Tab-separated table of C-alpha atoms in Angstrom:
chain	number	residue	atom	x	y	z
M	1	UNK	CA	42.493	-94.980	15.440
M	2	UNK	CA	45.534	-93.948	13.786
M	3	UNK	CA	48.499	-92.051	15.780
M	4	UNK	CA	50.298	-89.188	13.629
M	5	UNK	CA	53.630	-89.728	12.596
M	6	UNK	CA	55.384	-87.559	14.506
M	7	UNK	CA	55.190	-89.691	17.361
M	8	UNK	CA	57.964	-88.826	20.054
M	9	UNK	CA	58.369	-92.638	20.972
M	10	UNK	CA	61.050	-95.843	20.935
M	11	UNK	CA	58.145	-97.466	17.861
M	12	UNK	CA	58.686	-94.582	15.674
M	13	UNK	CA	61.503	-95.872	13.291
M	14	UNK	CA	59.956	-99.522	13.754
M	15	UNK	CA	56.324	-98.156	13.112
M	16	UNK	CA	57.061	-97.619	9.427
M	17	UNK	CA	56.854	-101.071	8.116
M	18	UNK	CA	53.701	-101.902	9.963
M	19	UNK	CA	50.519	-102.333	7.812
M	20	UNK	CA	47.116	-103.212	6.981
M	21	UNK	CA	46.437	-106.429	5.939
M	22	UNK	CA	45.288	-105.551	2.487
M	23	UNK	CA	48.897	-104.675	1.936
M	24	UNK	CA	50.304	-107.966	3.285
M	25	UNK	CA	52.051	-109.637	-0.211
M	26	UNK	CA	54.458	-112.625	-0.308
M	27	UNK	CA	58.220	-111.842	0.220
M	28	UNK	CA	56.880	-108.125	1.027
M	29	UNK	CA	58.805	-106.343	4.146
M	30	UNK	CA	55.634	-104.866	5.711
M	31	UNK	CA	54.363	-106.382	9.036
M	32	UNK	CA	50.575	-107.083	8.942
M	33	UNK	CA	48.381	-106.757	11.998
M	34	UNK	CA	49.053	-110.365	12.871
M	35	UNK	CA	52.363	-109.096	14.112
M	36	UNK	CA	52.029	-106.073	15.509
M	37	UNK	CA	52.953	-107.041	18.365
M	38	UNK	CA	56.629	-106.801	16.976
M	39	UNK	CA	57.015	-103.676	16.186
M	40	UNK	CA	55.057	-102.186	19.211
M	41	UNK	CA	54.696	-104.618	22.638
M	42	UNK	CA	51.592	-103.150	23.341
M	43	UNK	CA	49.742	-104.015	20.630
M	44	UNK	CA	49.752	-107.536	22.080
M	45	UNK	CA	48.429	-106.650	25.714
M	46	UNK	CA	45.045	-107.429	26.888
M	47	UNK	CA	42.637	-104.049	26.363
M	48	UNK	CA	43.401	-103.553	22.706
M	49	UNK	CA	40.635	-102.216	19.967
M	50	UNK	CA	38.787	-102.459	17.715
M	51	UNK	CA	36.642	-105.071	19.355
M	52	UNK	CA	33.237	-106.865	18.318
M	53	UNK	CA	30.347	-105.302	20.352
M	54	UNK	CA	27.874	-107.711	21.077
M	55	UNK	CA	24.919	-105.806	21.542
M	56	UNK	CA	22.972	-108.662	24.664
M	57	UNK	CA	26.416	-108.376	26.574
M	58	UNK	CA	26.348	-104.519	27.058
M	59	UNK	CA	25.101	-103.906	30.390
M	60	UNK	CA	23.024	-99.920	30.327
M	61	UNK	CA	24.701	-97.054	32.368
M	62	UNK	CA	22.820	-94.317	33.002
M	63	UNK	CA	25.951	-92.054	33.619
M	64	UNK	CA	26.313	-92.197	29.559
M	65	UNK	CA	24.088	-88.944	29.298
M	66	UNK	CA	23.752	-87.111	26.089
M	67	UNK	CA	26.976	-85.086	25.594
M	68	UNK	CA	27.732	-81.494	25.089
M	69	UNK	CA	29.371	-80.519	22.174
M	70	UNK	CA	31.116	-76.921	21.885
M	71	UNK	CA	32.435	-75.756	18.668
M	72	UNK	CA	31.218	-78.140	16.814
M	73	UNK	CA	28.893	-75.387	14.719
M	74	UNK	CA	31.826	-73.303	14.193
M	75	UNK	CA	33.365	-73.198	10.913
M	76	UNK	CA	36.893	-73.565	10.181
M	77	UNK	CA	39.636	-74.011	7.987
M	78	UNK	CA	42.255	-76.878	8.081
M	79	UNK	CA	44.184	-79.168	6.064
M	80	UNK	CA	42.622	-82.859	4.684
M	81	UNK	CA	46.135	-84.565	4.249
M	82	UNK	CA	46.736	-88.011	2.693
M	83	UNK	CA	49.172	-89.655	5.226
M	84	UNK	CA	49.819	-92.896	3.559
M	85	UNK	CA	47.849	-94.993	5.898
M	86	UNK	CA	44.823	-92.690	5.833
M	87	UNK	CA	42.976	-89.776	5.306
M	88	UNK	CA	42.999	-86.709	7.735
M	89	UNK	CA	42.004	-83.525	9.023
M	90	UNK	CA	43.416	-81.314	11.784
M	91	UNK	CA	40.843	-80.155	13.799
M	92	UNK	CA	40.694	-76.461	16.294
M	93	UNK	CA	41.091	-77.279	20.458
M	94	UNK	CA	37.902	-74.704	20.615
M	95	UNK	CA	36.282	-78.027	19.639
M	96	UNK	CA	35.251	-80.040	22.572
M	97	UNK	CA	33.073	-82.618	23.800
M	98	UNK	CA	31.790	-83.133	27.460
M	99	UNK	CA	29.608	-85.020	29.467
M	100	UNK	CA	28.715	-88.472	28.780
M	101	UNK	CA	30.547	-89.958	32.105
M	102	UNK	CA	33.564	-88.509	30.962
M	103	UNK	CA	36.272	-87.363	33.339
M	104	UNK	CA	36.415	-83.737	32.040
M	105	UNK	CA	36.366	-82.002	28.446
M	106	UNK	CA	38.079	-83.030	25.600
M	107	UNK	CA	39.703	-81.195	23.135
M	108	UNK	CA	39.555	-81.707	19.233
M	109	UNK	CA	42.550	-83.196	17.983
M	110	UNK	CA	42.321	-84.558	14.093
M	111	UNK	CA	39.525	-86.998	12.457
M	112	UNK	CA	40.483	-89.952	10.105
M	113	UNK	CA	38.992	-92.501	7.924
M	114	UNK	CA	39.098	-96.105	7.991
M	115	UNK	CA	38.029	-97.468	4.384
M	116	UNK	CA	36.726	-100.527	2.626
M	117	UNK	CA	37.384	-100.988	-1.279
M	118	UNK	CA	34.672	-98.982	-3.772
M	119	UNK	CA	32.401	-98.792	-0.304
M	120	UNK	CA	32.571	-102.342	0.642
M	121	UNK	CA	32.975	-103.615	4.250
M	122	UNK	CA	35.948	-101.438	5.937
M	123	UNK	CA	35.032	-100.233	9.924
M	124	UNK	CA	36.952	-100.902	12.083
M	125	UNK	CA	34.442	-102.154	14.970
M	126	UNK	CA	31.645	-104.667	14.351
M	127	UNK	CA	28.042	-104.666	15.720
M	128	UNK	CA	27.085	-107.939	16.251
M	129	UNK	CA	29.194	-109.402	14.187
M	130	UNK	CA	28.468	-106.754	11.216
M	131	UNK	CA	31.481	-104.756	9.658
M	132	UNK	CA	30.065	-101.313	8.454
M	133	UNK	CA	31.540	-99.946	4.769
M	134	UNK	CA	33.560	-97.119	6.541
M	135	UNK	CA	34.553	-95.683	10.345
M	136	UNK	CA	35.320	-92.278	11.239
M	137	UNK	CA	37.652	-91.180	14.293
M	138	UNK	CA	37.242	-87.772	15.804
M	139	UNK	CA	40.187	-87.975	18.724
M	140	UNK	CA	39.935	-85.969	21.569
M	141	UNK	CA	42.611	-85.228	24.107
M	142	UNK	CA	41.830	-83.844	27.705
M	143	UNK	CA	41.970	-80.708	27.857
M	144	UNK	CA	44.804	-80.290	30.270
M	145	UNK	CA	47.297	-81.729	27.861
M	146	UNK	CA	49.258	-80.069	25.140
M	147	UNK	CA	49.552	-83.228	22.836
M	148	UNK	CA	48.219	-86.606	22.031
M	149	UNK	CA	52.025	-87.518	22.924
M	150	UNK	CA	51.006	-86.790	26.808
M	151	UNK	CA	47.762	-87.467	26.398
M	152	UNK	CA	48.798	-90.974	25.868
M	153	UNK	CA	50.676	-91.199	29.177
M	154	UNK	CA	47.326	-90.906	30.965
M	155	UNK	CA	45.155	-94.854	30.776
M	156	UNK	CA	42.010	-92.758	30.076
M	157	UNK	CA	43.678	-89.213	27.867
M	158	UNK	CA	42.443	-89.847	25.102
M	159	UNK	CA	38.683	-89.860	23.921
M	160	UNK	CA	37.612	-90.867	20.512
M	161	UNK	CA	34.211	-90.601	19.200
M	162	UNK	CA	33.849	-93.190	16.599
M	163	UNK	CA	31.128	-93.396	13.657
M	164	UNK	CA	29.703	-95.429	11.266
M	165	UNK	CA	28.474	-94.993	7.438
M	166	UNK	CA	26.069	-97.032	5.541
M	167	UNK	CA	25.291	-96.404	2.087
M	168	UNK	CA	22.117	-94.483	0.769
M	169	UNK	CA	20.469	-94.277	-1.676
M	170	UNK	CA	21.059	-90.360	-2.586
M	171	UNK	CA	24.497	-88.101	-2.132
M	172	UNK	CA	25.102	-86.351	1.261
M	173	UNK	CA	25.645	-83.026	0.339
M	174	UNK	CA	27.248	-81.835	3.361
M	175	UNK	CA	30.289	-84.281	2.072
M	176	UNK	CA	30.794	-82.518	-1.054
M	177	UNK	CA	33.704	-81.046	0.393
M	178	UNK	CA	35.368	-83.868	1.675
M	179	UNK	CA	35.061	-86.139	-1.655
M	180	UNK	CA	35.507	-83.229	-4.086
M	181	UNK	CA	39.286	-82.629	-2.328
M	182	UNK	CA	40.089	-86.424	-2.665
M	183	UNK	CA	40.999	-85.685	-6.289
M	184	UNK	CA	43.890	-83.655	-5.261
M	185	UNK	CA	44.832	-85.691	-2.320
M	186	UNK	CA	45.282	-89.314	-3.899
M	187	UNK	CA	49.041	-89.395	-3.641
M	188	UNK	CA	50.713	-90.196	-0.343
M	189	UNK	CA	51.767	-86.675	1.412
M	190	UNK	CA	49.530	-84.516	-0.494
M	191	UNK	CA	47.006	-82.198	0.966
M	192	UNK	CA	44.630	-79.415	0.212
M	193	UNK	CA	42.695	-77.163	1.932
M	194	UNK	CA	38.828	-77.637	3.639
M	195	UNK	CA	37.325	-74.427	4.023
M	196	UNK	CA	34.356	-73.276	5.787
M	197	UNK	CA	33.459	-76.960	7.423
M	198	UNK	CA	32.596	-78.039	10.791
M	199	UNK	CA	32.140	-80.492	12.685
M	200	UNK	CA	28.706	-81.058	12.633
M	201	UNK	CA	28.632	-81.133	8.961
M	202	UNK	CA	30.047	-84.698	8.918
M	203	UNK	CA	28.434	-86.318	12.206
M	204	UNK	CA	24.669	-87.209	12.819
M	205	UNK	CA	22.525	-84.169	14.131
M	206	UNK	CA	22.682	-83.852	17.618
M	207	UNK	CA	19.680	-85.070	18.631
M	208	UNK	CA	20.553	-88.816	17.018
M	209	UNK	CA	23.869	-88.813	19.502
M	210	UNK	CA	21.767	-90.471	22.488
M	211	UNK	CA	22.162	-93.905	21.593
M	212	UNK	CA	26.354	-94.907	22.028
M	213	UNK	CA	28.625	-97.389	23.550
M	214	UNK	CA	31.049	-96.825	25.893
M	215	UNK	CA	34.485	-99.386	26.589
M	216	UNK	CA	38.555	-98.921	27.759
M	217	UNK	CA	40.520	-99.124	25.074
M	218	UNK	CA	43.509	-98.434	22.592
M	219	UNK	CA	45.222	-96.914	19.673
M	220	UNK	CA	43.777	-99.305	16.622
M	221	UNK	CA	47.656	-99.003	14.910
M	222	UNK	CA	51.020	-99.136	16.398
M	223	UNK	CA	52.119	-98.394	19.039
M	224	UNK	CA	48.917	-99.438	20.350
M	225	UNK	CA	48.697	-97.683	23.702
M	226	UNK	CA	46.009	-98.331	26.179
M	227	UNK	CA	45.080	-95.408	26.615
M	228	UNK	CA	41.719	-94.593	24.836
M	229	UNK	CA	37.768	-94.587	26.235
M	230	UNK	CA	35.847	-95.105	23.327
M	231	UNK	CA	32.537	-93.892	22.248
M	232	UNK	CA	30.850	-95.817	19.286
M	233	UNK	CA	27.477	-94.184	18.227
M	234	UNK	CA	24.925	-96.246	16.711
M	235	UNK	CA	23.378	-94.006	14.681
M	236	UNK	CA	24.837	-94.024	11.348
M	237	UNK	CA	26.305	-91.694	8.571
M	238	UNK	CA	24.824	-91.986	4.701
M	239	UNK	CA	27.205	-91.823	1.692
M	240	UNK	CA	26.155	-92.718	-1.756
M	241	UNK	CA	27.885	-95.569	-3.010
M	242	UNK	CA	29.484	-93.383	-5.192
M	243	UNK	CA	30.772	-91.263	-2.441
M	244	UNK	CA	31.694	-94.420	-0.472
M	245	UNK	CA	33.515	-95.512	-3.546
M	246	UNK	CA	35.690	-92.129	-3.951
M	247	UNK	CA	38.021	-93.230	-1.389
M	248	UNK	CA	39.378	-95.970	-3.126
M	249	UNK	CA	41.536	-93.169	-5.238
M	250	UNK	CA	43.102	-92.533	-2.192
M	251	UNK	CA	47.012	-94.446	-2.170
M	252	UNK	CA	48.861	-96.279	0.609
M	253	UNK	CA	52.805	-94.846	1.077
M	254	UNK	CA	53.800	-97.864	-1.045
M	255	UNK	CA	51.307	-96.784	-4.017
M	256	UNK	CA	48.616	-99.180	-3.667
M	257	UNK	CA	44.762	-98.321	-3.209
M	258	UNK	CA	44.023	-97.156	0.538
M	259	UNK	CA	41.510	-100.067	1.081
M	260	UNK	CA	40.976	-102.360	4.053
M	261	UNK	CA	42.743	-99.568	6.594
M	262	UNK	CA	40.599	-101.680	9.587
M	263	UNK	CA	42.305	-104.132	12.284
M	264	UNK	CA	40.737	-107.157	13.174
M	265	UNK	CA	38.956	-107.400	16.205
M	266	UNK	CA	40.767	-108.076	19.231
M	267	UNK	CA	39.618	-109.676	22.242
M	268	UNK	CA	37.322	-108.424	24.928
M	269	UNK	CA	39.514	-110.218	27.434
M	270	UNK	CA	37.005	-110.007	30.533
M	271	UNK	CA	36.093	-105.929	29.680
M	272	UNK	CA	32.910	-104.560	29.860
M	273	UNK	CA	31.395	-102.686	27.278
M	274	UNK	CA	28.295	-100.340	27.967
M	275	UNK	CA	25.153	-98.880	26.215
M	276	UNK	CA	23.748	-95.725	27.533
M	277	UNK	CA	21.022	-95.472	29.814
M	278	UNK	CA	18.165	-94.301	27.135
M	279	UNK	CA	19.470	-96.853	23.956
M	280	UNK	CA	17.215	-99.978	23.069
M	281	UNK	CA	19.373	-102.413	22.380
M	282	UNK	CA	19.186	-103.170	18.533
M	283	UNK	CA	19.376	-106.760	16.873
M	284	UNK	CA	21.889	-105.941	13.444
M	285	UNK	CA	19.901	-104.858	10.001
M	286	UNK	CA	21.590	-108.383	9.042
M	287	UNK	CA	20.011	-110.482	11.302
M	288	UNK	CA	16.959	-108.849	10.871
M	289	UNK	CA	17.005	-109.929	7.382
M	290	UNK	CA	18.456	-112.911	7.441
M	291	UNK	CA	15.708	-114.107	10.270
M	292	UNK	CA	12.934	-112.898	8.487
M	293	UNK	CA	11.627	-110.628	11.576
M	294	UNK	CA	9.845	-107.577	10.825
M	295	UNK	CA	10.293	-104.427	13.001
């Protein structure tokens, strides 16, 4: 999950050289994840994300009920903004999500990308063991607070709804908007204008929102608060490959292609991670495959 710039905080000035580790080079000045922990102490505390879910370790809650999502229909119009690191879009408050054993509504805040190269392997979690070509954050902030800034203050302010995409074999059309903007947005600091979207458009339907996993976590970049419950759906998002591969246009702030924007898992350092009370737990497409069992 990726903080916005304008972060009111000690980090900010320091927070500029961190990176990704696709941008690591010899004799360069950027930090990579490895040492994160340098420019932000937090990022080297004990509840950090993303993490490796291990789909036999979750343990089922029945308080993860389906969520109720308000807004989400309604159609708006925002900016989709290159911000060097990744690829965003401000989203309305009137969008909110509530229910699922969490403490109260939460308010829309922005969604961003993480991204492979030309739609190879580039989420940020991992289902057992399996790294997904592409992760989507919506962040949410509870209602109560006026910014992510003091949302952060509070160990469980911020909720993020996290998503995965696979690739299909045939375009999703209800991205059109997304990918046909990219062309204007490939420089760092550009933006251009998404109108007439929702939500909805680029999450699974409803009814395929059952099945999620629930753990306490952080911000996946500097400064790394602990702050965060996550949500990771199971259910998964198709983009052609040739949509997948449209993000690699995008640039980082130092001009090079906006690929491998994922940290490495951290560890689960004694936490808990849940399933919801209705999900089957699923053995990876991988494995599947690779052990020859048929579903």
């Amino acid at each position: 999950m990726q903080l916005p710039e304008a972060t009111p905080n000690a980090t900010t000035q320091q927070a500029r050289h961190w990176c990704y580790q696709s941008q690591v080079t010899c004799g360069g000045n950027c930090i990579g994840p490895d040492g994160w922990a340098t420019v932000a102490g937090a990022c080297g505390r004990r509840t950090q994300s993303p993490i490796n879910i291990v789909t036999r370790r979750t343990l089922p809650d029945r308080r993860l009920t389906p969520f109720t999502f308000t807004g989400y229909q309604e159609a708006f119009h925002s900016f989709i903004t290159n911000k060097g690191r990744t690829v965003q879009v401000d989203l309305p408050a009137t969008a909110k999500v509530q229910g699922g054993d969490l403490a109260m509504p939460y308010k829309a805040v922005q969604l961003h990308l993480h991204l492979g190269k030309d739609g190879g392997l580039g989420s940020e979690h991992t289902i057992d063991g399996e790294r997904y070509p592409m992760e989507l954050h919506i962040v949410n902030i509870k209602e109560e607070y006026n910014s992510l800034a003091d949302a952060l203050k509070d160990p469980a302010g911020v909720g993020v709804l996290g998503f995965f995409y696979e690739q299909s074999g045939s375009s999703n059309k209800k991205y059109d908007s997304i990918i046909n903007a990219l062309n204007t947005i490939n420089k760092p600091s550009s933006n251009t204008t998404l109108s007439g979207v929702s939500l909805d458009m680029f999450i699974p339907s409803q009814c395929n929102m059952t099945s999620y996993f629930r753990y306490q976590g952080s911000l996946t970049t500097p400064p790394c608060a602990e702050a965060v419950v996550w949500t990771i759906f199971e259910n998964t998002i198709p983009l052609s490959r040739q949509q997948l591969a449209a993000f690699s246009q995008l640039q980082f702030a130092d001009g090079k292609p906006m690929v491998g924007t994922y940290r490495p898992n951290q560890p689960l350092n004694g936490r808990q991670v849940y399933r919801s009370g209705n999900q089957v737990v699923l053995v990876s497409t991988l494995l599947l495959i690779t052990s020859g069992t048929r579903e």
